[in-house]
Structures are given as structure tokens and as C-alpha cells.
Amino acid sequence: MLFFDNEDKNTNFFPHRRITERAKRMFFCAISYVIAQGLLQIFACNAYVISLICYIFEWDDRMKNRQIISKMERDKAFIL
């Protein structure tokens, strides 16, 4: 029978320990990357929706201002 000390056992004859540690790190890194990309997409989509809503409200205000100006012009033309 062969006798191995703990150092040899941990490094040479159980390589799957190092492989599983590396695989765990890669797995968690990949999972965190996917989560980060998902959050980025969600926030980007929300920013797009918020800017679209702001544009719609701004467009509504511009249309109201245009209607007020056109009403003032009509009143001025009616007076003249």
C-alpha cells in the first residue's frame, strides 16, 4: 500500500476539488453577469418609458400652448 500525506492528497489525487472551486466561481460569475445584464435591460427600458412619457406630456403641453396662441390670434383677428 502507498502512503500519501495530506498535501499530496489535496493537490494531486483530488483534482476535482480545484475544478469544482473554479467551476463554482465561474458559475457564480456567470449568474451575476446575467443578473447584471437583466437589471441593466430593465433600467434601460424604464428610462426609455419614462422619457417617452415625459415627451408625451411635453407634447401635450406644447399642443395646449399652441391652442392658446391660436385662440389669442383668433381673438386678435376678431377684434381687428
CSV table of C-alpha atoms in Angstrom, one decimal:
chain,number,residue,atom,x,y,z
A,1,MET,CA,0.0,0.0,0.0
A,2,LEU,CA,1.1,3.5,-0.7
A,3,PHE,CA,1.1,6.2,1.9
A,4,PHE,CA,0.3,9.8,1.0
A,5,ASP,CA,0.4,12.8,3.2
A,6,ASN,CA,-2.4,15.3,3.2
A,7,GLU,CA,-0.6,17.7,0.9
A,8,ASP,CA,-0.3,15.2,-1.9
A,9,LYS,CA,-3.8,14.1,-1.3
A,10,ASN,CA,-5.2,17.6,-1.7
A,11,THR,CA,-3.2,18.6,-4.7
A,12,ASN,CA,-2.6,15.5,-6.8
A,13,PHE,CA,-5.2,12.9,-6.2
A,14,PHE,CA,-8.2,15.1,-5.7
A,15,PRO,CA,-8.0,17.5,-8.6
A,16,HIS,CA,-11.8,17.7,-8.8
A,17,ARG,CA,-11.7,19.9,-5.7
A,18,ARG,CA,-9.8,22.6,-7.6
A,19,ILE,CA,-12.0,22.0,-10.6
A,20,THR,CA,-15.2,22.4,-8.6
A,21,GLU,CA,-14.0,25.5,-6.9
A,22,ARG,CA,-13.1,27.0,-10.3
A,23,ALA,CA,-16.5,25.9,-11.7
A,24,LYS,CA,-18.3,27.4,-8.7
A,25,ARG,CA,-16.5,30.7,-9.2
A,26,MET,CA,-17.3,30.7,-13.0
A,27,PHE,CA,-20.9,29.7,-12.3
A,28,PHE,CA,-21.5,32.5,-9.8
A,29,CYS,CA,-19.6,34.9,-12.0
A,30,ALA,CA,-21.9,33.9,-15.0
A,31,ILE,CA,-25.0,34.2,-12.8
A,32,SER,CA,-24.0,37.6,-11.5
A,33,TYR,CA,-23.3,38.7,-15.1
A,34,VAL,CA,-26.7,37.6,-16.3
A,35,ILE,CA,-28.4,39.3,-13.4
A,36,ALA,CA,-26.5,42.5,-14.0
A,37,GLN,CA,-27.4,42.4,-17.7
A,38,GLY,CA,-31.0,41.8,-16.8
A,39,LEU,CA,-31.1,44.7,-14.4
A,40,LEU,CA,-29.4,46.9,-17.0
A,41,GLN,CA,-32.1,46.0,-19.5
A,42,ILE,CA,-34.8,46.7,-17.0
A,43,PHE,CA,-33.4,50.1,-16.1
A,44,ALA,CA,-32.8,51.0,-19.7
A,45,CYS,CA,-36.3,50.0,-20.6
A,46,ASN,CA,-37.6,52.0,-17.7
A,47,ALA,CA,-35.6,55.0,-18.7
A,48,TYR,CA,-37.0,54.7,-22.2
A,49,VAL,CA,-40.5,54.5,-21.0
A,50,ILE,CA,-40.0,57.5,-18.6
A,51,SER,CA,-38.5,59.6,-21.4
A,52,LEU,CA,-41.4,58.6,-23.7
A,53,ILE,CA,-44.0,59.6,-21.0
A,54,CYS,CA,-42.2,62.9,-20.5
A,55,TYR,CA,-42.2,63.5,-24.2
A,56,ILE,CA,-45.9,62.8,-24.4
A,57,PHE,CA,-46.7,65.2,-21.5
A,58,GLU,CA,-44.4,67.8,-23.0
A,59,TRP,CA,-46.1,67.3,-26.4
A,60,ASP,CA,-49.5,67.7,-24.6
A,61,ASP,CA,-48.3,71.0,-23.1
A,62,ARG,CA,-47.0,72.2,-26.4
A,63,MET,CA,-50.3,71.4,-28.0
A,64,LYS,CA,-52.1,73.3,-25.3
A,65,ASN,CA,-49.8,76.3,-25.7
A,66,ARG,CA,-50.4,76.2,-29.5
A,67,GLN,CA,-54.1,76.1,-28.9
A,68,ILE,CA,-53.9,79.1,-26.6
A,69,ILE,CA,-51.8,81.0,-29.0
A,70,SER,CA,-54.1,80.3,-31.9
A,71,LYS,CA,-57.1,81.3,-29.8
A,72,MET,CA,-55.3,84.6,-28.9
A,73,GLU,CA,-54.6,85.1,-32.6
A,74,ARG,CA,-58.3,84.5,-33.5
A,75,ASP,CA,-59.4,86.9,-30.8
A,76,LYS,CA,-57.0,89.5,-32.0
A,77,ALA,CA,-58.1,89.0,-35.6
A,78,PHE,CA,-61.8,89.2,-34.5
A,79,ILE,CA,-61.0,92.5,-32.7
A,80,LEU,CA,-59.3,93.9,-35.6
